[in-house]
């Protein structure tokens, strides 16, 4: 998790808006997963790294939203925590039974959350 936190910190220095930072990191994770899905038949060697990056990112989000002093309303924090738990469980399933179509849920969740953070429909 150290590398994910380090990457988060490095990007945070470049971007003033934390919501934009989170959105960019989610989009980066989605792009990595999408790349693996598109190249599945030729080369899926990046699958483990893409899943690990996404899992570390969501670990940071889960740690943040479950903090007692987080400023977000409890209901929204709970929804994000539930999504995070789904992401973790789904990642384990993909690791056990790798299938390209299984990556779609992770890609879509990341893109949808990023769009919401950026205020896009």
Short mmCIF file of N, CA and C in Angstrom, two decimals:
data_model
loop_
_atom_site.label_atom_id
_atom_site.label_comp_id
_atom_site.label_asym_id
_atom_site.label_seq_id
_atom_site.Cartn_x
_atom_site.Cartn_y
_atom_site.Cartn_z
N UNK A 1 0.82 -1.18 0.00
CA UNK A 1 0.00 0.00 0.00
C UNK A 1 0.87 1.24 0.00
N UNK A 2 2.10 1.11 0.38
CA UNK A 2 3.00 2.26 0.42
C UNK A 2 3.10 2.95 -0.94
N UNK A 3 3.21 2.19 -2.01
CA UNK A 3 3.36 2.81 -3.33
C UNK A 3 2.09 3.55 -3.76
N UNK A 4 0.93 3.03 -3.40
CA UNK A 4 -0.31 3.73 -3.73
C UNK A 4 -0.40 5.04 -2.96
N UNK A 5 -0.04 5.00 -1.69
CA UNK A 5 -0.07 6.22 -0.89
C UNK A 5 0.95 7.22 -1.40
N UNK A 6 2.11 6.72 -1.81
CA UNK A 6 3.15 7.59 -2.35
C UNK A 6 2.67 8.25 -3.65
N UNK A 7 2.06 7.44 -4.53
CA UNK A 7 1.54 7.98 -5.79
C UNK A 7 0.46 9.02 -5.51
N UNK A 8 -0.40 8.72 -4.55
CA UNK A 8 -1.46 9.65 -4.17
C UNK A 8 -0.86 10.97 -3.71
N UNK A 9 0.17 10.89 -2.87
CA UNK A 9 0.82 12.08 -2.36
C UNK A 9 1.50 12.90 -3.44
N UNK A 10 2.14 12.22 -4.39
CA UNK A 10 2.83 12.92 -5.47
C UNK A 10 1.84 13.67 -6.35
N UNK A 11 0.73 13.04 -6.67
CA UNK A 11 -0.27 13.69 -7.50
C UNK A 11 -0.95 14.80 -6.72
N UNK A 12 -1.14 14.60 -5.44
CA UNK A 12 -1.79 15.61 -4.60
C UNK A 12 -1.02 16.92 -4.63
N UNK A 13 0.28 16.84 -4.75
CA UNK A 13 1.09 18.05 -4.81
C UNK A 13 0.86 18.81 -6.11
N UNK A 14 0.48 18.10 -7.16
CA UNK A 14 0.28 18.70 -8.46
C UNK A 14 -1.14 19.22 -8.66
N UNK A 15 -2.09 18.67 -7.93
CA UNK A 15 -3.49 19.01 -8.11
C UNK A 15 -4.03 19.57 -6.79
N UNK A 16 -4.61 20.74 -6.85
CA UNK A 16 -5.09 21.39 -5.63
C UNK A 16 -6.40 20.77 -5.14
N UNK A 17 -7.25 20.33 -6.03
CA UNK A 17 -8.57 19.84 -5.69
C UNK A 17 -8.52 18.33 -5.39
N UNK A 18 -8.80 17.92 -4.14
CA UNK A 18 -8.75 16.49 -3.80
C UNK A 18 -9.74 15.64 -4.59
N UNK A 19 -10.90 16.20 -4.91
CA UNK A 19 -11.88 15.44 -5.70
C UNK A 19 -11.34 15.14 -7.09
N UNK A 20 -10.65 16.12 -7.68
CA UNK A 20 -10.06 15.90 -9.00
C UNK A 20 -8.95 14.86 -8.93
N UNK A 21 -8.17 14.91 -7.87
CA UNK A 21 -7.11 13.92 -7.66
C UNK A 21 -7.70 12.51 -7.59
N UNK A 22 -8.72 12.35 -6.77
CA UNK A 22 -9.36 11.05 -6.63
C UNK A 22 -9.93 10.58 -7.95
N UNK A 23 -10.55 11.47 -8.68
CA UNK A 23 -11.12 11.12 -9.99
C UNK A 23 -10.03 10.68 -10.95
N UNK A 24 -8.92 11.39 -10.99
CA UNK A 24 -7.82 11.03 -11.89
C UNK A 24 -7.24 9.66 -11.55
N UNK A 25 -7.10 9.38 -10.26
CA UNK A 25 -6.57 8.08 -9.84
C UNK A 25 -7.53 6.95 -10.20
N UNK A 26 -8.82 7.19 -10.02
CA UNK A 26 -9.82 6.19 -10.41
C UNK A 26 -9.80 5.95 -11.92
N UNK A 27 -9.68 7.02 -12.70
CA UNK A 27 -9.63 6.89 -14.15
C UNK A 27 -8.35 6.16 -14.60
N UNK A 28 -7.26 6.41 -13.90
CA UNK A 28 -6.01 5.70 -14.21
C UNK A 28 -6.18 4.20 -13.94
N UNK A 29 -6.77 3.87 -12.81
CA UNK A 29 -7.00 2.46 -12.48
C UNK A 29 -7.93 1.81 -13.51
N UNK A 30 -8.99 2.53 -13.89
CA UNK A 30 -9.93 2.00 -14.90
C UNK A 30 -9.23 1.79 -16.23
N UNK A 31 -8.35 2.71 -16.61
CA UNK A 31 -7.64 2.59 -17.89
C UNK A 31 -6.71 1.38 -17.87
N UNK A 32 -6.06 1.15 -16.75
CA UNK A 32 -5.17 -0.02 -16.65
C UNK A 32 -5.97 -1.31 -16.78
N UNK A 33 -7.11 -1.37 -16.11
CA UNK A 33 -7.96 -2.56 -16.20
C UNK A 33 -8.52 -2.74 -17.61
N UNK A 34 -8.91 -1.63 -18.22
CA UNK A 34 -9.43 -1.67 -19.59
C UNK A 34 -8.37 -2.19 -20.56
N UNK A 35 -7.15 -1.75 -20.40
CA UNK A 35 -6.05 -2.20 -21.24
C UNK A 35 -5.86 -3.72 -21.13
N UNK A 36 -5.92 -4.23 -19.92
CA UNK A 36 -5.79 -5.67 -19.72
C UNK A 36 -6.94 -6.39 -20.41
N UNK A 37 -8.15 -5.86 -20.25
CA UNK A 37 -9.32 -6.50 -20.86
C UNK A 37 -9.23 -6.51 -22.37
N UNK A 38 -8.78 -5.40 -22.96
CA UNK A 38 -8.68 -5.32 -24.42
C UNK A 38 -7.60 -6.25 -24.99
N UNK A 39 -6.52 -6.46 -24.25
CA UNK A 39 -5.41 -7.29 -24.73
C UNK A 39 -5.44 -8.70 -24.15
N UNK A 40 -6.57 -9.11 -23.63
CA UNK A 40 -6.70 -10.37 -22.91
C UNK A 40 -6.15 -11.56 -23.69
N UNK A 41 -6.51 -11.68 -24.94
CA UNK A 41 -6.09 -12.84 -25.75
C UNK A 41 -4.61 -12.82 -26.08
N UNK A 42 -4.03 -11.64 -26.19
CA UNK A 42 -2.62 -11.52 -26.55
C UNK A 42 -1.69 -11.52 -25.34
N UNK A 43 -2.06 -10.75 -24.33
CA UNK A 43 -1.16 -10.57 -23.19
C UNK A 43 -1.94 -10.10 -21.98
N UNK A 44 -2.00 -10.92 -20.96
CA UNK A 44 -2.67 -10.51 -19.73
C UNK A 44 -1.69 -10.45 -18.56
N UNK A 45 -0.43 -10.25 -18.88
CA UNK A 45 0.60 -10.22 -17.85
C UNK A 45 0.44 -9.05 -16.88
N UNK A 46 -0.27 -8.02 -17.27
CA UNK A 46 -0.47 -6.85 -16.41
C UNK A 46 -1.69 -7.00 -15.48
N UNK A 47 -2.39 -8.12 -15.56
CA UNK A 47 -3.60 -8.29 -14.77
C UNK A 47 -3.33 -8.13 -13.28
N UNK A 48 -2.36 -8.84 -12.76
CA UNK A 48 -2.09 -8.79 -11.32
C UNK A 48 -1.72 -7.38 -10.88
N UNK A 49 -0.89 -6.69 -11.67
CA UNK A 49 -0.50 -5.32 -11.31
C UNK A 49 -1.68 -4.35 -11.37
N UNK A 50 -2.52 -4.50 -12.38
CA UNK A 50 -3.69 -3.62 -12.50
C UNK A 50 -4.67 -3.85 -11.35
N UNK A 51 -4.88 -5.11 -10.99
CA UNK A 51 -5.77 -5.41 -9.86
C UNK A 51 -5.17 -4.90 -8.55
N UNK A 52 -3.87 -5.04 -8.39
CA UNK A 52 -3.21 -4.58 -7.18
C UNK A 52 -3.30 -3.06 -7.05
N UNK A 53 -3.05 -2.34 -8.13
CA UNK A 53 -3.15 -0.88 -8.12
C UNK A 53 -4.56 -0.46 -7.72
N UNK A 54 -5.57 -1.08 -8.32
CA UNK A 54 -6.96 -0.74 -8.03
C UNK A 54 -7.29 -1.07 -6.57
N UNK A 55 -6.83 -2.22 -6.11
CA UNK A 55 -7.11 -2.62 -4.72
C UNK A 55 -6.46 -1.65 -3.73
N UNK A 56 -5.23 -1.25 -4.00
CA UNK A 56 -4.56 -0.30 -3.11
C UNK A 56 -5.27 1.05 -3.09
N UNK A 57 -5.72 1.48 -4.25
CA UNK A 57 -6.46 2.74 -4.33
C UNK A 57 -7.73 2.67 -3.49
N UNK A 58 -8.47 1.59 -3.65
CA UNK A 58 -9.70 1.44 -2.90
C UNK A 58 -9.43 1.24 -1.41
N UNK A 59 -8.29 0.68 -1.06
CA UNK A 59 -7.92 0.56 0.35
C UNK A 59 -7.74 1.94 0.96
N UNK A 60 -7.13 2.85 0.22
CA UNK A 60 -6.98 4.22 0.69
C UNK A 60 -8.36 4.87 0.86
N UNK A 61 -9.24 4.68 -0.11
CA UNK A 61 -10.59 5.25 0.00
C UNK A 61 -11.33 4.68 1.21
N UNK A 62 -11.26 3.36 1.38
CA UNK A 62 -11.94 2.72 2.51
C UNK A 62 -11.41 3.23 3.84
N UNK A 63 -10.12 3.36 3.93
CA UNK A 63 -9.51 3.85 5.17
C UNK A 63 -9.99 5.27 5.45
N UNK A 64 -10.08 6.07 4.42
CA UNK A 64 -10.50 7.46 4.58
C UNK A 64 -11.96 7.57 5.00
N UNK A 65 -12.86 6.90 4.30
CA UNK A 65 -14.29 7.07 4.58
C UNK A 65 -14.72 6.39 5.87
N UNK A 66 -13.94 5.46 6.37
CA UNK A 66 -14.31 4.81 7.63
C UNK A 66 -13.70 5.51 8.84
N UNK A 67 -12.97 6.57 8.59
CA UNK A 67 -12.41 7.36 9.69
C UNK A 67 -13.53 8.13 10.39
N UNK A 68 -13.51 8.10 11.70
CA UNK A 68 -14.58 8.76 12.48
C UNK A 68 -14.64 10.26 12.26
N UNK A 69 -13.53 10.88 11.90
CA UNK A 69 -13.52 12.33 11.74
C UNK A 69 -13.70 12.78 10.28
N UNK A 70 -14.12 11.86 9.42
CA UNK A 70 -14.35 12.22 8.01
C UNK A 70 -15.54 13.16 7.92
N UNK A 71 -15.42 14.19 7.09
CA UNK A 71 -16.46 15.24 7.02
C UNK A 71 -17.68 14.87 6.17
N UNK A 72 -17.58 13.82 5.39
CA UNK A 72 -18.69 13.42 4.51
C UNK A 72 -19.85 12.86 5.35
N UNK A 73 -21.09 13.08 4.91
CA UNK A 73 -22.24 12.51 5.63
C UNK A 73 -22.13 10.98 5.75
N UNK A 74 -22.60 10.46 6.86
CA UNK A 74 -22.47 9.04 7.17
C UNK A 74 -23.07 8.15 6.08
N UNK A 75 -24.21 8.53 5.52
CA UNK A 75 -24.86 7.70 4.50
C UNK A 75 -23.99 7.57 3.25
N UNK A 76 -23.37 8.65 2.84
CA UNK A 76 -22.50 8.62 1.66
C UNK A 76 -21.25 7.80 1.96
N UNK A 77 -20.69 8.00 3.15
CA UNK A 77 -19.52 7.22 3.55
C UNK A 77 -19.84 5.73 3.55
N UNK A 78 -21.03 5.38 4.01
CA UNK A 78 -21.43 3.97 4.04
C UNK A 78 -21.56 3.42 2.62
N UNK A 79 -22.13 4.20 1.71
CA UNK A 79 -22.25 3.76 0.31
C UNK A 79 -20.88 3.53 -0.32
N UNK A 80 -19.94 4.43 -0.07
CA UNK A 80 -18.60 4.27 -0.61
C UNK A 80 -17.92 3.05 0.01
N UNK A 81 -18.12 2.86 1.30
CA UNK A 81 -17.55 1.69 1.97
C UNK A 81 -18.12 0.41 1.38
N UNK A 82 -19.41 0.38 1.11
CA UNK A 82 -20.03 -0.80 0.50
C UNK A 82 -19.46 -1.07 -0.90
N UNK A 83 -19.29 -0.01 -1.68
CA UNK A 83 -18.66 -0.17 -3.00
C UNK A 83 -17.24 -0.70 -2.85
N UNK A 84 -16.51 -0.15 -1.90
CA UNK A 84 -15.14 -0.59 -1.66
C UNK A 84 -15.07 -2.07 -1.29
N UNK A 85 -15.99 -2.51 -0.46
CA UNK A 85 -16.02 -3.94 -0.10
C UNK A 85 -16.35 -4.80 -1.32
N UNK A 86 -17.28 -4.32 -2.15
CA UNK A 86 -17.57 -5.05 -3.38
C UNK A 86 -16.33 -5.14 -4.26
N UNK A 87 -15.62 -4.02 -4.41
CA UNK A 87 -14.40 -4.00 -5.23
C UNK A 87 -13.40 -5.01 -4.69
N UNK A 88 -13.20 -5.04 -3.39
CA UNK A 88 -12.25 -5.99 -2.79
C UNK A 88 -12.66 -7.43 -3.04
N UNK A 89 -13.92 -7.74 -2.79
CA UNK A 89 -14.41 -9.11 -3.01
C UNK A 89 -14.36 -9.51 -4.47
N UNK A 90 -14.73 -8.59 -5.34
CA UNK A 90 -14.72 -8.89 -6.78
C UNK A 90 -13.29 -9.09 -7.28
N UNK A 91 -12.37 -8.34 -6.72
CA UNK A 91 -10.96 -8.49 -7.09
C UNK A 91 -10.46 -9.88 -6.71
N UNK A 92 -10.85 -10.36 -5.54
CA UNK A 92 -10.47 -11.71 -5.12
C UNK A 92 -11.05 -12.75 -6.08
N UNK A 93 -12.31 -12.56 -6.47
CA UNK A 93 -12.94 -13.48 -7.42
C UNK A 93 -12.19 -13.51 -8.75
N UNK A 94 -11.81 -12.33 -9.25
CA UNK A 94 -11.10 -12.26 -10.52
C UNK A 94 -9.73 -12.93 -10.39
N UNK A 95 -9.09 -12.77 -9.26
CA UNK A 95 -7.79 -13.40 -9.04
C UNK A 95 -7.92 -14.92 -9.05
N UNK A 96 -9.00 -15.44 -8.49
CA UNK A 96 -9.24 -16.89 -8.47
C UNK A 96 -9.66 -17.43 -9.83
N UNK A 97 -10.50 -16.66 -10.52
CA UNK A 97 -11.05 -17.12 -11.80
C UNK A 97 -10.97 -15.97 -12.81
N UNK A 98 -9.78 -15.75 -13.39
CA UNK A 98 -9.61 -14.62 -14.31
C UNK A 98 -10.45 -14.75 -15.58
N UNK A 99 -11.28 -13.74 -15.81
CA UNK A 99 -12.08 -13.65 -17.03
C UNK A 99 -12.15 -12.19 -17.43
N UNK A 100 -11.98 -11.89 -18.71
CA UNK A 100 -11.97 -10.49 -19.12
C UNK A 100 -13.28 -9.76 -18.83
N UNK A 101 -14.40 -10.45 -18.96
CA UNK A 101 -15.68 -9.79 -18.73
C UNK A 101 -15.88 -9.41 -17.27
N UNK A 102 -15.19 -10.07 -16.37
CA UNK A 102 -15.31 -9.76 -14.94
C UNK A 102 -14.69 -8.40 -14.60
N UNK A 103 -13.78 -7.93 -15.45
CA UNK A 103 -13.15 -6.63 -15.20
C UNK A 103 -14.11 -5.47 -15.42
N UNK A 104 -15.15 -5.69 -16.18
CA UNK A 104 -16.09 -4.63 -16.52
C UNK A 104 -16.70 -3.94 -15.31
N UNK A 105 -17.05 -4.70 -14.28
CA UNK A 105 -17.65 -4.10 -13.08
C UNK A 105 -16.68 -3.13 -12.41
N UNK A 106 -15.42 -3.53 -12.28
CA UNK A 106 -14.43 -2.65 -11.66
C UNK A 106 -14.20 -1.40 -12.50
N UNK A 107 -14.10 -1.58 -13.80
CA UNK A 107 -13.89 -0.45 -14.71
C UNK A 107 -15.06 0.53 -14.60
N UNK A 108 -16.28 0.00 -14.64
CA UNK A 108 -17.46 0.87 -14.58
C UNK A 108 -17.59 1.59 -13.26
N UNK A 109 -17.33 0.91 -12.15
CA UNK A 109 -17.42 1.56 -10.84
C UNK A 109 -16.43 2.72 -10.79
N UNK A 110 -15.19 2.47 -11.20
CA UNK A 110 -14.18 3.53 -11.15
C UNK A 110 -14.57 4.72 -12.02
N UNK A 111 -15.05 4.44 -13.22
CA UNK A 111 -15.43 5.53 -14.13
C UNK A 111 -16.63 6.31 -13.61
N UNK A 112 -17.60 5.62 -13.05
CA UNK A 112 -18.80 6.29 -12.54
C UNK A 112 -18.48 7.16 -11.33
N UNK A 113 -17.67 6.64 -10.43
CA UNK A 113 -17.29 7.43 -9.26
C UNK A 113 -16.47 8.65 -9.70
N UNK A 114 -15.55 8.43 -10.64
CA UNK A 114 -14.73 9.55 -11.16
C UNK A 114 -15.62 10.61 -11.79
N UNK A 115 -16.59 10.20 -12.58
CA UNK A 115 -17.50 11.16 -13.21
C UNK A 115 -18.26 11.96 -12.16
N UNK A 116 -18.70 11.29 -11.11
CA UNK A 116 -19.40 11.98 -10.03
C UNK A 116 -18.49 12.98 -9.33
N UNK A 117 -17.25 12.59 -9.10
CA UNK A 117 -16.29 13.50 -8.45
C UNK A 117 -16.01 14.73 -9.30
N UNK A 118 -16.04 14.52 -10.61
CA UNK A 118 -15.77 15.63 -11.53
C UNK A 118 -17.03 16.41 -11.89
N UNK A 119 -18.18 15.97 -11.36
CA UNK A 119 -19.43 16.66 -11.62
C UNK A 119 -19.96 16.43 -13.02
N UNK A 120 -19.63 15.27 -13.61
CA UNK A 120 -20.09 14.93 -14.95
C UNK A 120 -21.19 13.89 -14.85
N UNK A 121 -22.13 13.92 -15.79
CA UNK A 121 -23.19 12.90 -15.78
C UNK A 121 -22.67 11.54 -16.16
#
